[in-house]
Tab-separated table of C-alpha atoms and ligand atoms in Angstrom:
chain	number	residue	atom	x	y	z
H	12	MET	CA	16.839	-129.450	70.427
H	13	SER	CA	13.685	-126.923	70.332
H	14	GLU	CA	12.867	-124.005	72.551
H	15	PRO	CA	10.809	-124.934	75.394
H	16	ASP	CA	7.140	-123.502	75.240
H	17	ALA	CA	6.761	-120.394	77.331
H	18	ASP	CA	3.300	-121.321	78.275
H	19	THR	CA	4.663	-124.653	80.108
H	20	LEU	CA	7.568	-123.246	81.910
H	21	ASP	CA	7.083	-122.981	85.398
H	22	PRO	CA	7.273	-119.364	86.445
H	23	THR	CA	7.274	-119.908	90.061
H	24	SER	CA	10.677	-120.568	91.666
H	25	LEU	CA	12.411	-120.623	95.493
H	26	ARG	CA	13.680	-117.901	96.250
H	27	THR	CA	16.646	-117.207	99.174
H	28	PRO	CA	15.185	-116.887	102.738
H	29	ILE	CA	16.406	-113.641	104.278
H	30	VAL	CA	18.043	-113.763	107.391
H	31	ALA	CA	18.614	-110.881	110.265
H	32	VAL	CA	21.097	-110.803	113.223
H	33	LEU	CA	19.931	-109.811	116.450
H	34	GLY	CA	21.533	-109.432	119.930
H	35	HIS	CA	22.652	-107.103	122.886
H	36	VAL	CA	25.026	-104.987	122.219
H	37	ASP	CA	28.744	-106.279	121.899
H	38	HIS	CA	27.539	-110.015	121.985
H	39	GLY	CA	29.226	-110.222	118.448
H	40	LYS	CA	26.232	-109.648	115.640
H	41	THR	CA	28.722	-107.711	113.403
H	42	SER	CA	31.867	-109.828	113.896
H	43	LEU	CA	29.831	-113.153	113.509
H	44	LEU	CA	28.602	-111.809	109.878
H	45	ASP	CA	31.665	-110.505	108.894
H	46	LYS	CA	32.827	-114.149	109.596
H	47	ILE	CA	30.170	-115.754	107.538
H	48	ARG	CA	30.921	-113.138	104.543
H	49	GLY	CA	34.920	-113.748	105.094
H	50	SER	CA	34.150	-117.324	104.987
H	51	ALA	CA	32.198	-117.221	101.838
H	52	VAL	CA	34.063	-115.056	100.187
H	53	ILE	CA	37.132	-117.323	100.792
H	54	GLU	CA	35.218	-120.701	99.546
H	55	GLY	CA	34.111	-118.696	96.552
H	56	GLU	CA	36.919	-117.417	94.994
H	57	ALA	CA	36.070	-118.452	91.705
H	58	GLY	CA	33.157	-116.039	91.977
H	59	ALA	CA	30.077	-117.696	93.211
H	60	ILE	CA	29.753	-115.488	96.257
H	61	THR	CA	27.788	-111.943	95.202
H	62	GLN	CA	28.106	-109.057	97.215
H	63	HIS	CA	24.900	-107.172	96.781
H	64	ILE	CA	23.675	-103.787	98.644
H	65	GLY	CA	23.138	-104.151	102.028
H	66	ALA	CA	23.132	-107.749	101.935
H	67	THR	CA	25.281	-110.666	101.608
H	68	ALA	CA	24.211	-113.687	99.361
H	69	VAL	CA	25.741	-117.181	100.484
H	70	PRO	CA	24.769	-119.661	97.862
H	71	LEU	CA	23.966	-123.498	98.841
H	72	ASP	CA	27.620	-124.429	97.292
H	73	ILE	CA	29.050	-122.207	99.684
H	74	ILE	CA	27.582	-122.930	102.462
H	75	SER	CA	27.816	-126.892	101.783
H	76	THR	CA	31.847	-126.306	101.330
H	77	ILE	CA	32.075	-124.109	104.902
H	78	ALA	CA	29.537	-126.731	106.567
H	79	GLY	CA	31.274	-130.006	104.931
H	80	ASP	CA	29.691	-133.302	105.868
H	81	LEU	CA	26.500	-131.327	107.744
H	82	VAL	CA	25.141	-129.628	104.508
H	83	ASP	CA	24.742	-132.129	101.463
H	84	PRO	CA	23.542	-129.820	98.530
H	85	ASP	CA	21.264	-132.846	97.204
H	86	ASP	CA	19.071	-132.427	100.363
H	87	PHE	CA	18.271	-128.560	99.258
H	88	ASP	CA	16.246	-126.788	96.777
H	89	LEU	CA	16.426	-123.669	98.431
H	90	PRO	CA	19.629	-121.430	96.490
H	91	GLY	CA	21.135	-120.010	99.575
H	92	LEU	CA	20.403	-117.596	102.584
H	93	LEU	CA	20.379	-113.782	102.082
H	94	PHE	CA	21.997	-111.974	105.018
H	95	ILE	CA	20.951	-108.433	106.079
H	96	ASP	CA	24.253	-106.802	106.436
H	97	THR	CA	22.711	-104.373	109.351
H	98	PRO	CA	22.593	-105.801	112.304
H	99	GLY	CA	20.246	-104.895	114.948
H	100	HIS	CA	16.664	-104.855	116.292
H	101	HIS	CA	16.281	-101.121	114.527
H	102	SER	CA	16.649	-102.451	111.314
H	103	PHE	CA	14.622	-105.271	111.543
H	104	THR	CA	11.782	-103.505	113.074
H	105	THR	CA	11.783	-101.112	110.482
H	106	LEU	CA	12.447	-103.413	107.348
H	107	ARG	CA	9.131	-104.939	106.599
H	108	SER	CA	7.195	-106.982	103.951
H	109	ARG	CA	3.550	-106.920	103.474
H	110	GLY	CA	3.046	-109.666	105.510
H	111	GLY	CA	5.200	-108.432	108.695
H	112	ALA	CA	8.836	-108.700	109.146
H	113	LEU	CA	11.412	-108.320	106.271
H	114	ALA	CA	12.944	-110.728	107.547
H	115	ASP	CA	12.069	-114.902	106.835
H	116	ILE	CA	14.245	-115.931	109.731
H	117	ALA	CA	16.738	-114.368	112.168
H	118	ILE	CA	19.742	-115.387	114.399
H	119	LEU	CA	19.587	-113.867	118.002
H	120	VAL	CA	23.446	-113.825	119.246
H	121	VAL	CA	24.037	-114.245	123.011
H	122	ASP	CA	27.112	-114.039	124.013
H	123	VAL	CA	27.939	-117.017	126.677
H	124	ASN	CA	29.994	-115.414	129.306
H	125	ASP	CA	27.295	-112.463	129.661
H	126	GLY	CA	24.173	-114.297	129.035
H	127	PHE	CA	20.717	-112.291	128.969
H	128	GLN	CA	21.251	-108.879	128.718
H	129	PRO	CA	17.983	-106.166	128.173
H	130	GLN	CA	18.206	-105.994	124.361
H	131	THR	CA	18.522	-109.706	124.094
H	132	LEU	CA	15.452	-109.630	126.072
H	133	GLU	CA	13.923	-107.124	123.639
H	134	ALA	CA	15.312	-108.539	120.659
H	135	LEU	CA	13.212	-111.902	122.115
H	136	ASP	CA	9.779	-109.686	122.393
H	137	ILE	CA	10.293	-108.412	118.609
H	138	LEU	CA	10.914	-112.170	117.425
H	139	LYS	CA	7.654	-112.907	119.282
H	140	ARG	CA	5.483	-110.623	118.502
H	141	SER	CA	6.663	-111.012	114.360
H	142	GLU	CA	6.377	-114.591	114.464
H	143	THR	CA	10.015	-115.208	113.138
H	144	PRO	CA	11.562	-118.052	113.743
H	145	PHE	CA	15.243	-118.063	114.891
H	146	ILE	CA	17.903	-120.083	116.255
H	147	VAL	CA	20.251	-118.718	118.956
H	148	ALA	CA	24.194	-118.407	118.454
H	149	ALA	CA	26.047	-118.784	121.801
H	150	ASN	CA	28.601	-116.721	120.837
H	151	LYS	CA	32.404	-116.060	122.101
H	152	ILE	CA	32.838	-119.940	123.036
H	153	ASP	CA	36.557	-119.386	122.624
H	154	THR	CA	36.677	-116.964	125.721
H	155	VAL	CA	35.586	-119.852	127.983
H	156	PRO	CA	39.061	-120.227	130.416
H	157	GLY	CA	40.835	-122.970	128.961
H	158	TRP	CA	39.441	-123.334	125.496
H	159	ASN	CA	41.433	-124.891	122.838
H	160	PRO	CA	40.567	-123.487	119.366
H	161	ASN	CA	40.108	-124.798	116.199
H	162	GLU	CA	39.605	-122.754	113.212
H	163	ASP	CA	36.590	-123.217	111.659
H	164	SER	CA	35.689	-126.538	113.041
H	165	PRO	CA	32.304	-128.003	113.337
H	166	ILE	CA	30.958	-127.992	116.847
H	167	ASN	CA	31.179	-131.613	117.825
H	168	ALA	CA	34.796	-131.769	116.601
H	169	THR	CA	36.033	-128.783	118.747
H	170	TYR	CA	34.079	-129.808	121.784
H	171	ASP	CA	35.684	-133.446	121.660
H	172	ALA	CA	38.897	-131.656	121.996
H	173	GLN	CA	38.714	-129.640	125.081
H	174	SER	CA	39.043	-131.047	128.306
H	175	ASP	CA	36.331	-132.074	130.649
H	176	ARG	CA	36.617	-128.932	132.975
H	177	VAL	CA	36.339	-126.597	129.802
H	178	THR	CA	33.387	-128.441	128.202
H	179	GLY	CA	31.817	-128.296	132.040
H	180	ARG	CA	31.969	-124.660	132.009
H	181	LEU	CA	30.592	-124.093	128.470
H	182	ASP	CA	27.951	-126.818	129.533
H	183	GLU	CA	27.201	-124.448	132.283
H	184	SER	CA	26.629	-121.569	130.262
H	185	LEU	CA	24.595	-122.815	127.637
H	186	TYR	CA	22.362	-124.165	130.484
H	187	THR	CA	22.100	-120.711	131.669
H	188	ILE	CA	21.034	-119.595	128.460
H	189	ILE	CA	18.485	-122.554	127.648
H	190	GLY	CA	17.203	-121.722	131.140
H	191	ASN	CA	16.774	-118.029	130.594
H	192	LEU	CA	14.832	-118.816	126.946
H	193	SER	CA	12.624	-121.010	129.049
H	194	ASP	CA	11.641	-118.255	131.394
H	195	GLU	CA	10.667	-115.943	128.386
H	196	GLY	CA	8.517	-118.648	127.134
H	197	PHE	CA	10.394	-120.589	124.619
H	198	SER	CA	11.203	-124.223	124.829
H	199	ALA	CA	14.833	-124.496	124.202
H	200	ASP	CA	17.492	-127.221	123.655
H	201	LEU	CA	20.946	-127.559	121.739
H	202	TYR	CA	20.442	-127.795	118.320
H	203	TRP	CA	21.281	-131.454	118.130
H	204	ARG	CA	18.758	-132.105	119.827
H	205	VAL	CA	15.721	-130.419	118.714
H	206	GLN	CA	13.773	-132.275	116.229
H	207	ASN	CA	11.151	-129.927	115.672
H	208	PHE	CA	12.498	-126.572	115.066
H	209	GLN	CA	9.052	-124.856	115.106
H	210	ARG	CA	8.102	-126.415	118.595
H	211	ASN	CA	12.105	-125.746	120.019
H	212	VAL	CA	14.717	-123.080	119.489
H	213	GLY	CA	18.069	-124.755	118.824
H	214	VAL	CA	21.076	-123.258	120.423
H	215	VAL	CA	24.587	-123.346	118.270
H	216	PRO	CA	27.465	-122.757	120.099
H	217	VAL	CA	29.665	-120.987	117.794
H	218	SER	CA	32.873	-118.027	118.226
H	219	ALA	CA	32.772	-115.430	115.654
H	220	MET	CA	36.520	-115.035	116.197
H	221	THR	CA	37.847	-118.678	115.330
H	222	GLY	CA	34.923	-119.441	113.076
H	223	GLU	CA	34.044	-122.717	115.334
H	224	GLY	CA	29.915	-123.566	115.338
H	225	VAL	CA	29.567	-121.501	111.948
H	226	PRO	CA	29.370	-124.579	109.941
H	227	ASP	CA	26.741	-125.632	112.194
H	228	LEU	CA	25.028	-121.922	112.082
H	229	LEU	CA	24.788	-122.312	108.233
H	230	ALA	CA	23.610	-126.044	108.230
H	231	VAL	CA	20.996	-125.540	111.009
H	232	MET	CA	19.767	-122.253	109.013
H	233	MET	CA	19.498	-124.091	105.767
H	234	GLY	CA	17.825	-126.631	107.473
H	235	LEU	CA	15.317	-125.081	109.118
H	236	SER	CA	14.464	-122.782	105.749
H	237	GLN	CA	14.413	-125.812	103.985
H	238	ARG	CA	11.781	-127.921	106.040
H	239	TYR	CA	9.549	-125.166	107.304
H	240	MET	CA	9.844	-122.040	104.865
H	241	LYS	CA	9.891	-123.729	101.796
H	242	ALA	CA	6.278	-122.728	100.659
H	243	GLU	CA	6.740	-119.134	101.856
H	244	MET	CA	9.681	-119.242	99.640
H	245	GLU	CA	7.753	-120.018	96.472
H	246	ILE	CA	7.755	-116.826	94.130
H	247	ASP	CA	6.860	-115.504	90.726
H	248	VAL	CA	10.321	-114.716	89.551
H	249	GLN	CA	8.955	-113.037	86.514
H	250	GLY	CA	6.505	-111.336	88.033
H	251	PRO	CA	6.651	-107.288	88.827
H	252	GLY	CA	9.097	-107.012	91.672
H	253	VAL	CA	8.291	-106.215	95.582
H	254	GLY	CA	10.959	-104.966	97.627
H	255	THR	CA	11.457	-102.719	101.022
H	256	VAL	CA	13.461	-99.280	101.252
H	257	LEU	CA	16.961	-100.470	103.405
H	258	GLU	CA	18.383	-96.810	103.055
H	259	VAL	CA	17.672	-93.574	101.226
H	260	LYS	CA	21.414	-92.056	100.209
H	261	GLU	CA	22.671	-89.481	98.042
H	262	GLU	CA	25.382	-91.070	95.454
H	263	LYS	CA	27.852	-89.139	93.468
H	264	GLY	CA	26.953	-88.909	89.853
H	265	PHE	CA	23.235	-90.850	90.588
H	266	GLY	CA	21.182	-88.222	93.023
H	267	THR	CA	19.061	-89.714	95.299
H	268	THR	CA	19.021	-93.461	95.538
H	269	ILE	CA	17.132	-96.125	97.526
H	270	ASP	CA	18.829	-99.480	98.401
H	271	THR	CA	16.009	-101.950	98.182
H	272	VAL	CA	15.869	-105.502	99.205
H	273	LEU	CA	13.841	-107.248	96.831
H	274	TYR	CA	11.960	-110.141	98.375
H	275	ASP	CA	9.659	-111.183	95.266
H	276	GLY	CA	9.509	-110.678	91.640
H	277	THR	CA	11.942	-108.912	89.159
H	278	ILE	CA	12.848	-105.348	88.762
H	279	ARG	CA	14.235	-104.318	85.460
H	280	ALA	CA	15.983	-100.914	84.021
H	281	ASP	CA	13.163	-99.858	82.226
H	282	ASP	CA	10.371	-100.625	84.828
H	283	GLN	CA	8.000	-97.558	86.468
H	284	VAL	CA	7.950	-98.616	90.514
H	285	VAL	CA	6.069	-96.958	93.519
H	286	ILE	CA	7.849	-96.179	96.745
H	287	GLY	CA	6.345	-94.996	100.186
H	288	GLY	CA	7.027	-91.700	100.636
H	289	MET	CA	6.946	-89.188	103.639
H	290	ASN	CA	3.459	-87.909	102.290
H	291	ASP	CA	2.413	-89.807	99.315
H	292	PRO	CA	3.295	-92.872	97.733
H	293	ILE	CA	6.195	-91.590	94.991
H	294	VAL	CA	5.483	-92.883	91.532
H	295	THR	CA	8.693	-92.769	89.418
H	296	GLU	CA	10.894	-94.571	86.439
H	297	VAL	CA	14.083	-96.611	87.585
H	298	ARG	CA	17.131	-94.770	85.947
H	299	ALA	CA	19.606	-97.374	86.639
H	300	LEU	CA	19.792	-100.463	88.997
H	301	LEU	CA	23.050	-100.711	90.419
H	302	GLN	CA	25.135	-103.347	92.447
H	303	PRO	CA	28.722	-103.069	94.323
H	304	ARG	CA	31.558	-103.234	91.173
H	305	PRO	CA	33.962	-106.580	92.386
H	306	LEU	CA	36.911	-104.794	93.976
H	307	ALA	CA	39.331	-105.294	91.325
H	308	GLU	CA	37.358	-103.441	89.151
H	309	ILE	CA	37.769	-100.289	91.330
H	310	ARG	CA	40.058	-97.796	90.307
H	311	THR	CA	38.323	-94.365	89.511
H	312	GLU	CA	35.149	-95.586	87.825
H	313	SER	CA	32.166	-95.704	90.211
H	314	ARG	CA	31.602	-98.052	92.750
H	315	PHE	CA	28.680	-99.190	91.316
H	316	GLU	CA	27.942	-101.092	88.090
H	317	LYS	CA	24.631	-101.042	86.237
H	318	VAL	CA	22.515	-103.981	85.612
H	319	GLU	CA	19.314	-105.128	83.537
H	320	GLU	CA	17.444	-106.696	86.110
H	321	VAL	CA	17.641	-108.529	89.742
H	322	SER	CA	14.744	-111.648	90.634
H	323	ALA	CA	14.327	-111.821	94.510
H	324	ALA	CA	15.573	-112.313	97.092
H	325	ALA	CA	18.070	-109.624	96.464
H	326	GLY	CA	19.426	-106.461	97.492
H	327	ILE	CA	20.030	-103.550	94.720
H	328	LYS	CA	20.531	-99.886	94.651
H	329	VAL	CA	17.811	-97.891	92.573
H	330	ALA	CA	18.683	-94.770	91.076
H	331	ALA	CA	15.384	-92.864	90.120
H	332	PRO	CA	14.196	-89.397	89.781
H	333	ASP	CA	12.083	-88.009	92.805
H	334	LEU	CA	13.654	-90.172	95.544
H	335	ALA	CA	13.870	-87.033	97.942
H	336	ASP	CA	10.757	-88.363	100.025
H	337	ALA	CA	11.645	-92.044	100.011
H	338	MET	CA	11.959	-93.339	103.479
H	339	ALA	CA	13.670	-96.446	104.866
H	340	GLY	CA	11.144	-98.960	105.882
H	341	ALA	CA	8.949	-98.564	103.164
H	342	PRO	CA	7.417	-100.410	100.159
H	343	VAL	CA	8.759	-100.530	96.585
H	344	ARG	CA	6.534	-101.801	94.273
H	345	VAL	CA	7.261	-102.445	90.221
H	346	VAL	CA	4.113	-101.569	88.057
H	347	ARG	CA	5.223	-103.062	84.681
H	348	ASN	CA	1.904	-104.349	83.236
H	349	ARG	CA	-0.048	-103.816	86.641
H	350	GLU	CA	-2.981	-100.910	86.722
H	351	LEU	CA	-0.644	-97.910	88.489
H	352	GLU	CA	-3.948	-97.176	90.353
H	353	GLU	CA	-4.005	-100.307	91.977
H	354	VAL	CA	-0.026	-100.310	92.777
H	355	VAL	CA	-0.285	-97.096	94.286
H	356	HIS	CA	-3.529	-98.196	96.417
H	357	GLU	CA	-1.268	-100.870	97.698
H	358	VAL	CA	1.391	-98.948	98.586
H	359	GLU	CA	-0.482	-96.609	100.283
H	360	ALA	CA	-2.055	-100.144	102.539
H	361	GLU	CA	1.037	-100.651	103.393
H	362	LEU	CA	2.017	-97.620	104.447
H	363	ALA	CA	-0.806	-96.988	106.336
H	364	ASP	CA	-0.079	-100.251	108.312
H	365	ILE	CA	3.496	-99.011	108.940
H	366	ALA	CA	2.100	-96.303	110.526
H	367	VAL	CA	-0.353	-98.115	112.725
H	368	ASP	CA	2.796	-100.312	113.743
H	369	THR	CA	5.017	-97.350	114.703
H	370	GLU	CA	2.465	-95.795	117.062
H	371	GLU	CA	1.903	-99.168	118.782
H	372	GLN	CA	5.531	-99.692	119.639
H	373	GLY	CA	5.444	-96.039	120.975
A	20	LIG	P1	27.955	-106.020	118.065
A	20	LIG	O1	27.863	-104.856	118.763
A	20	LIG	O2	27.030	-107.389	118.556
A	20	LIG	O3	27.924	-106.160	116.736
A	20	LIG	O4	29.270	-106.691	118.700
A	20	LIG	P2	30.942	-106.811	117.841
A	20	LIG	O5	30.704	-107.715	117.067
A	20	LIG	O6	31.073	-105.575	117.378
A	20	LIG	O7	31.666	-107.318	118.609
A	20	LIG	C1	31.955	-106.784	119.999
A	20	LIG	C2	33.389	-106.788	120.461
A	20	LIG	O8	33.288	-108.553	120.462
A	20	LIG	C3	34.332	-107.229	119.428
A	20	LIG	O9	35.347	-106.500	120.163
A	20	LIG	C4	34.819	-107.951	119.176
A	20	LIG	O10	35.962	-108.624	118.707
A	20	LIG	C5	34.770	-109.342	120.184
A	20	LIG	N1	33.994	-110.770	119.822
A	20	LIG	C6	32.991	-110.994	118.886
A	20	LIG	N2	32.699	-111.965	118.646
A	20	LIG	C7	33.729	-112.445	119.487
A	20	LIG	C8	34.019	-114.150	119.432
A	20	LIG	O11	33.756	-114.758	119.114
A	20	LIG	N3	35.295	-114.314	120.038
A	20	LIG	C9	36.038	-113.170	120.954
A	20	LIG	N4	36.832	-113.600	121.523
A	20	LIG	N5	35.454	-112.195	120.863
A	20	LIG	C10	34.567	-111.728	119.965
């Protein structure tokens, strides 16, 4: 077989949508992320699950294993979902991409018993302003009095296994949430009744404790992304990488590093990069790209392993000189074959946008 001609290769590819989790304190954001991560690890024991820096990638084949009949992998060409590990609206509002929110899609977690709370309203406001599509996870269904849990079950199966009294109570709580969403200007319904997720918000009953409804949650996120966001997921994989700083951290042996979410292109271990700094953009060279080392290999060695390149969407730690002034939320851009000056200008413009938004938010 002859090598394909480089000129005829399609350089565009579909990246993983980036997912953020929002909601009121104690409504179960962390537990839900842990549950999804845990399920993915179990299903992916063969090695398909990748722990990124600051994010967890759940590939399509794992989603389809967790979701069973709800997800047929042949219906999708997006590669999976990338969950940002830090939940909450602080990270959501500081993490931006050039177009707005860094997250392409969000899960708003609402405790079914506790209902709407101040931070639920704040989160809705943020989602509205950033025009981020989202679904509502009505969490803790296992705490409805009389609930009979069915670990990791899709919603319809576990719902059918409950008594009428129990489903009556759950329905009441769910309709209260749907009513609250409507009061805030969102037309919402139980997700299986939603035809158009662009117009209506889907509500998914779940339990982060028992895993009930998690198959549905993953299926809805995947479906929504595939149906409405495919065009935005088309990226030039080989192009110079573009990302956002999640966190600036000291790491033993590496000095100051930046945990970065890459949402376009590729970053390589020998790239020159421009990063938003407290004063001016920082121009520097990558010293190492680091990923978490698989648990089994951690002994006395570093927790990280070096990689040569990473493509979007991904979470990666970048070690480089001169990072002390880098800021969470700031842009990261690879220069590679572009004009350095042009890239610096782009980073400056993005930093100016962030400053304006921060002022507006008061
Ligand atoms: P966060 O502040 O939104 O991240 O909330 P956490 O994930 O820390 O959860 C707050 C508390 O609620 C913890 O004690 C969790 O164990 C509990 N919790 C979260 N989800 C569920 C659930 O689905 N069912 C039950 N019974 N408890 C839950």
